[in-house]
Short mmCIF file of C-alpha atoms (C1' of nucleotides) in Angstrom, two decimals:
data_model
loop_
_atom_site.label_atom_id
_atom_site.label_comp_id
_atom_site.label_asym_id
_atom_site.label_seq_id
_atom_site.Cartn_x
_atom_site.Cartn_y
_atom_site.Cartn_z
CA MET A 1 -1.13 -0.24 -8.06
CA PRO A 2 -0.38 -0.47 -4.34
CA GLU A 3 -2.86 1.59 -2.29
CA GLY A 4 -6.17 0.16 -1.10
CA PRO A 5 -8.45 1.74 -3.72
CA SER A 6 -6.33 0.26 -6.53
CA ILE A 7 -6.82 -3.17 -5.02
CA VAL A 8 -10.58 -2.62 -4.87
CA LEU A 9 -10.45 -1.71 -8.54
CA ALA A 10 -8.52 -4.89 -9.36
CA LYS A 11 -11.14 -6.84 -7.46
CA GLU A 12 -13.90 -5.20 -9.48
CA VAL A 13 -12.19 -5.99 -12.76
CA LEU A 14 -11.37 -9.58 -11.87
CA THR A 15 -14.62 -10.65 -10.23
CA PRO A 16 -16.87 -10.84 -13.32
CA ARG A 17 -14.14 -12.66 -15.22
CA ILE A 18 -12.97 -15.30 -12.79
CA LYS A 19 -15.48 -15.66 -9.96
CA ASN A 20 -17.02 -19.15 -9.99
CA LYS A 21 -14.59 -20.12 -12.72
CA ILE A 22 -12.19 -23.04 -12.53
CA ILE A 23 -8.44 -22.62 -12.60
CA GLN A 24 -7.35 -24.94 -15.40
CA LYS A 25 -3.68 -24.30 -14.87
CA ALA A 26 -1.52 -22.29 -12.47
CA THR A 27 2.10 -21.46 -13.31
CA GLY A 28 4.73 -18.85 -12.59
CA ASN A 29 7.80 -18.24 -10.46
CA ALA A 30 5.92 -17.65 -7.21
CA LYS A 31 7.16 -19.97 -4.49
CA ILE A 32 3.83 -21.60 -3.80
CA GLU A 33 2.46 -25.08 -4.35
CA MET A 34 1.00 -24.52 -7.81
CA PRO A 35 -0.70 -27.96 -7.97
CA LEU A 36 -2.90 -26.92 -5.05
CA LEU A 37 -4.59 -24.41 -7.37
CA GLN A 38 -5.15 -26.80 -10.26
CA LYS A 39 -8.83 -27.44 -11.08
CA LYS A 40 -10.00 -25.37 -8.13
CA LYS A 41 -12.92 -22.98 -8.39
CA VAL A 42 -12.53 -19.32 -7.46
CA THR A 43 -15.33 -18.88 -4.96
CA GLU A 44 -14.80 -15.23 -4.14
CA ILE A 45 -12.45 -12.32 -4.62
CA LYS A 46 -11.92 -10.08 -1.64
CA SER A 47 -9.60 -7.34 -0.59
CA TRP A 48 -8.27 -6.19 2.73
CA GLY A 49 -6.23 -3.03 2.67
CA LYS A 50 -3.53 -3.61 0.10
CA HIS A 51 -4.11 -7.38 -0.05
CA LEU A 52 -5.92 -8.96 -2.97
CA LEU A 53 -7.51 -12.24 -1.89
CA ILE A 54 -8.50 -14.88 -4.40
CA CYS A 55 -10.53 -17.44 -2.49
CA LEU A 56 -10.64 -21.12 -3.39
CA PRO A 57 -12.53 -23.82 -1.49
CA ALA A 58 -9.61 -24.83 0.74
CA CYS A 59 -7.20 -21.92 0.56
CA THR A 60 -6.78 -18.32 -0.50
CA ILE A 61 -4.22 -16.79 -2.82
CA LYS A 62 -2.97 -13.61 -1.18
CA ILE A 63 -1.42 -11.10 -3.53
CA HIS A 64 0.42 -8.02 -2.35
CA PHE A 65 1.67 -5.75 -5.08
CA LEU A 66 4.28 -4.05 -2.93
CA MET A 67 5.63 -0.97 -4.69
CA PHE A 68 5.83 -2.01 -8.37
CA GLY A 69 3.44 -4.90 -8.73
CA SER A 70 1.06 -5.18 -11.63
CA TYR A 71 -1.35 -7.55 -13.33
CA SER A 72 -2.82 -8.06 -16.75
CA ILE A 73 -5.73 -9.98 -18.19
CA ASP A 74 -5.57 -12.09 -21.35
CA GLU A 75 -2.40 -10.38 -22.47
CA GLN A 76 1.00 -11.30 -21.15
CA ILE A 77 3.01 -8.10 -20.91
CA ARG A 78 6.28 -9.56 -19.58
CA PRO A 79 8.44 -12.56 -20.49
CA ASP A 80 7.59 -15.93 -18.99
CA SER A 81 10.49 -15.68 -16.57
CA ARG A 82 8.89 -12.57 -15.04
CA VAL A 83 5.44 -13.98 -14.59
CA ARG A 84 4.98 -14.48 -10.88
CA LEU A 85 1.61 -16.14 -11.21
CA ARG A 86 -0.46 -17.10 -14.24
CA LEU A 87 -3.99 -18.36 -13.69
CA GLU A 88 -5.58 -19.93 -16.73
CA PHE A 89 -9.35 -20.26 -16.92
CA ALA A 90 -11.45 -21.51 -19.81
CA LYS A 91 -12.04 -18.03 -21.18
CA HIS A 92 -9.46 -15.85 -19.45
CA LYS A 93 -5.88 -15.78 -18.37
CA VAL A 94 -4.74 -13.59 -15.50
CA TYR A 95 -1.10 -12.60 -15.00
CA PHE A 96 0.54 -11.16 -11.89
CA TYR A 97 3.98 -9.56 -11.90
CA THR A 98 6.45 -8.30 -9.31
CA CYS A 99 4.22 -9.05 -6.38
CA SER A 100 4.27 -11.14 -3.25
CA VAL A 101 2.15 -14.29 -3.57
CA ARG A 102 1.23 -16.46 -0.58
CA LEU A 103 -1.26 -19.20 0.06
CA LEU A 104 -3.41 -18.81 3.16
CA THR A 105 -5.06 -21.81 4.73
CA THR A 106 -6.39 -20.16 7.86
CA PRO A 107 -9.97 -18.87 7.49
CA LEU A 108 -9.83 -15.22 6.44
CA ASP A 109 -12.08 -14.06 9.24
CA GLU A 110 -9.44 -15.24 11.67
CA LEU A 111 -6.65 -13.44 9.86
CA TYR A 112 -8.29 -10.18 8.92
CA ASP A 113 -10.22 -7.59 10.84
CA TRP A 114 -12.48 -6.25 8.10
CA GLU A 115 -13.38 -3.30 10.32
CA SER A 116 -9.91 -1.85 9.90
CA ASP A 117 -10.01 -1.73 6.10
CA VAL A 118 -10.91 1.83 5.09
CA MET A 119 -12.54 0.58 1.87
CA ASN A 120 -14.64 -2.11 3.52
CA ASP A 121 -18.38 -1.79 4.22
CA SER A 122 -17.57 -2.89 7.74
CA TRP A 123 -15.08 -0.07 8.34
CA ASN A 124 -15.35 0.96 11.97
CA ALA A 125 -14.35 4.56 12.54
CA ARG A 126 -14.86 4.39 16.27
CA LYS A 127 -12.49 1.46 16.53
CA ALA A 128 -9.87 3.37 14.55
CA ARG A 129 -10.20 6.24 17.01
CA HIS A 130 -9.62 3.90 19.92
CA LYS A 131 -6.55 2.43 18.27
CA LEU A 132 -5.19 5.94 17.77
CA LYS A 133 -5.67 6.64 21.46
CA ASP A 134 -3.37 3.70 22.13
CA ILE A 135 -0.47 5.32 20.28
CA PRO A 136 -0.51 8.85 21.76
CA ASP A 137 3.14 9.57 21.04
CA ASP A 138 3.09 8.55 17.39
CA LEU A 139 3.09 11.19 14.71
CA VAL A 140 -0.03 11.34 12.60
CA CYS A 141 1.99 10.75 9.41
CA ASP A 142 3.03 7.36 10.81
CA ALA A 143 -0.38 6.54 12.24
CA LEU A 144 -2.07 6.98 8.87
CA LEU A 145 0.30 4.43 7.33
CA ASN A 146 -0.31 1.97 10.13
CA GLN A 147 -2.11 -0.92 8.41
CA ASP A 148 -3.51 -2.20 11.71
CA ILE A 149 -5.48 1.01 11.98
CA PHE A 150 -5.96 2.28 8.43
CA ALA A 151 -5.54 -0.78 6.21
CA GLY A 152 -5.30 0.38 2.61
CA VAL A 153 -4.01 3.88 3.27
CA GLY A 154 -0.73 4.53 1.51
CA ASN A 155 1.62 7.44 1.15
CA ILE A 156 -0.43 9.37 -1.41
CA ILE A 157 -3.60 9.10 0.62
CA LYS A 158 -1.65 10.11 3.72
CA ASN A 159 -0.40 13.31 2.16
CA GLU A 160 -3.73 14.25 0.63
CA VAL A 161 -5.76 13.56 3.77
CA LEU A 162 -3.48 15.68 5.94
CA TYR A 163 -3.57 18.49 3.43
CA ARG A 164 -7.34 18.30 3.17
CA ILE A 165 -7.92 18.55 6.88
CA ARG A 166 -5.09 21.05 7.35
CA LEU A 167 -3.23 18.96 9.85
CA HIS A 168 0.55 19.02 10.15
CA PRO A 169 2.05 15.55 9.50
CA GLU A 170 4.33 15.79 12.52
CA THR A 171 1.54 16.34 15.02
CA GLN A 172 1.51 13.80 17.82
CA ILE A 173 -1.76 11.91 18.12
CA LYS A 174 -2.26 12.95 21.75
CA ASN A 175 -2.22 16.62 20.77
CA ILE A 176 -4.85 16.40 18.07
CA PRO A 177 -8.14 17.97 19.22
CA SER A 178 -11.03 15.54 19.38
CA LYS A 179 -12.91 17.14 16.51
CA LYS A 180 -9.83 17.10 14.30
CA LEU A 181 -9.24 13.46 15.14
CA SER A 182 -12.74 12.63 13.94
CA GLU A 183 -12.02 14.52 10.75
CA LEU A 184 -8.86 12.51 10.27
CA VAL A 185 -10.65 9.19 10.58
CA LEU A 186 -13.49 10.37 8.36
CA GLU A 187 -11.25 11.69 5.61
CA ALA A 188 -9.00 8.64 5.58
CA ARG A 189 -12.02 6.79 4.26
CA ASN A 190 -13.59 9.61 2.23
CA TYR A 191 -10.43 10.41 0.37
CA SER A 192 -9.86 6.72 -0.35
CA PHE A 193 -13.17 6.59 -2.17
CA ASP A 194 -12.35 9.74 -4.12
CA PHE A 195 -9.04 8.09 -4.98
CA LEU A 196 -10.96 5.05 -6.24
CA GLU A 197 -13.18 7.10 -8.55
CA TRP A 198 -10.30 9.17 -9.90
CA LYS A 199 -8.22 6.07 -10.44
CA ARG A 200 -11.13 4.51 -12.30
CA GLU A 201 -11.24 7.54 -14.60
CA PHE A 202 -7.45 7.68 -14.95
CA THR A 203 -7.42 11.17 -13.47
CA LEU A 204 -5.89 10.47 -10.08
CA LYS A 205 -2.71 12.47 -10.54
CA LYS A 206 -4.61 15.46 -11.80
CA HIS A 207 -6.44 15.63 -8.50
CA TRP A 208 -3.42 15.65 -6.23
CA LEU A 209 -3.33 18.81 -4.17
CA ALA A 210 -0.24 18.16 -2.08
CA HIS A 211 1.46 14.94 -3.15
CA THR A 212 4.50 15.82 -5.34
CA LYS A 213 3.34 19.45 -5.48
CA LYS A 214 5.63 22.42 -5.10
CA THR A 215 3.24 25.15 -4.06
CA CYS A 216 0.33 25.39 -1.66
CA LEU A 217 -2.75 26.28 -3.66
CA ARG A 218 -4.30 27.89 -0.61
CA CYS A 219 -1.62 30.36 0.37
CA ASN A 220 0.80 30.11 -2.53
CA LEU A 221 3.78 29.44 -0.27
CA PRO A 222 6.16 26.60 -1.17
CA LEU A 223 5.16 23.18 0.10
CA ILE A 224 7.66 21.39 2.33
CA LYS A 225 9.00 18.03 1.18
CA LYS A 226 10.34 16.05 4.08
CA TYR A 227 10.86 12.41 5.05
CA CYS A 228 8.78 12.42 8.19
CA GLY A 229 8.31 10.14 11.16
CA LYS A 230 9.63 6.68 11.84
CA THR A 231 8.32 5.52 8.50
CA HIS A 232 10.61 8.04 6.73
CA ARG A 233 8.17 8.37 3.89
CA ARG A 234 8.02 11.31 1.53
CA THR A 235 5.72 13.89 2.98
CA PHE A 236 4.44 17.05 1.30
CA PHE A 237 2.80 19.69 3.43
CA CYS A 238 2.24 23.39 3.94
CA SER A 239 3.73 24.60 7.21
CA ASN A 240 1.52 27.64 6.99
CA CYS A 241 -1.89 26.04 6.36
CA GLN A 242 -1.46 22.74 8.16
CA ILE A 243 -1.65 23.20 11.89
CA LYS A 244 0.79 21.49 14.21
CA TYR A 245 -0.94 21.12 17.56
CA SER A 246 1.34 20.80 20.54
CA THR A 247 1.15 20.74 24.31
"C1'" DT B 1 20.88 8.83 -17.47
"C1'" DG B 2 20.38 7.91 -12.86
"C1'" DC B 3 17.52 8.55 -9.12
"C1'" DC B 4 13.69 7.70 -6.75
"C1'" DA B 5 9.04 5.95 -5.40
"C1'" DT B 6 1.81 4.30 -4.34
"C1'" DG B 7 5.33 -1.09 0.21
"C1'" DT B 8 6.64 -4.82 3.17
"C1'" DT B 9 9.53 -8.27 5.13
"C1'" DA B 10 13.50 -10.12 7.04
"C1'" DA B 11 18.18 -9.95 7.97
"C1'" DA B 12 21.75 -7.36 9.96
"C1'" DC B 13 23.05 -3.94 12.99
"C1'" DT B 14 23.30 -1.37 17.73
"C1'" DG C 1 15.53 -8.69 23.44
"C1'" DA C 2 14.20 -4.21 21.85
"C1'" DG C 3 14.67 -0.87 18.52
"C1'" DT C 4 16.82 0.80 14.23
"C1'" DT C 5 18.93 0.38 9.68
"C1'" DT C 6 19.61 -1.91 5.40
"C1'" DA C 7 18.74 -5.01 1.59
"C1'" DA C 8 15.82 -7.13 -1.35
"C1'" DC C 9 12.24 -7.20 -4.58
"C1'" DA C 10 12.41 -5.02 -9.84
"C1'" DT C 11 9.47 -1.27 -12.79
"C1'" DG C 12 8.46 3.25 -14.72
"C1'" DG C 13 8.43 8.14 -14.61
"C1'" DC C 14 10.85 12.27 -14.60
#
DNA sequence: TGCCATGTTAAACT
DNA sequence: GAGTTTAACATGGC
């Protein structure tokens, strides 16, 4: 569930079912003021990076699925005690499990920079480049996971993007040639949309080239699995095909 | 069977 | 106070 494209998919599925519909009842073990949701109309469903945003007239329900979160529609797939949030509408019921639920009262445009969400129409590649310039010493594997720069990019996308553009995950941002940096920013978004389509067709895993793979399909050498950078996230790469630029 | 992972936050440390 | 490490969350796949 977690990475940006999965959230976009959830938004697509939920919108026709609950947009402009009234929440008849809100329950669950989420530590939020449930009564605030009662009888409120869902005006919009948005996403920013890995955040799913269910907008009501006076507040927004922010859902973050973390690592294991899930949701279901019209069918409760876990016991009542595990339901974090249940939204009941006239025709549909939506269930959220194992996720973080918060209520936002600040206008979203003040909280979120839509230009930093790789899935958003307003995605601003130039801005991302500038932000990268501000963290010259960071490794690219960490930079890709930085939600202030690439909101929505997760560990799978990170690994696949770096493999695609043949860039070593432990390359420092300042050493990446300008052209390669452009490629990085471009592919962070491109791959995310490929991810979305594959996820939609339930064929995402089949398309992984590096993530969880043992062998480089380009040169046939074993892929390295290493917990890279300050994020210490699982990183799969080919030390032969992926160039590590240095000073 | 046990380990580990598409993630983030906050507390507990140094 | 900064930076780093750990725990917590709690499910499913291998």
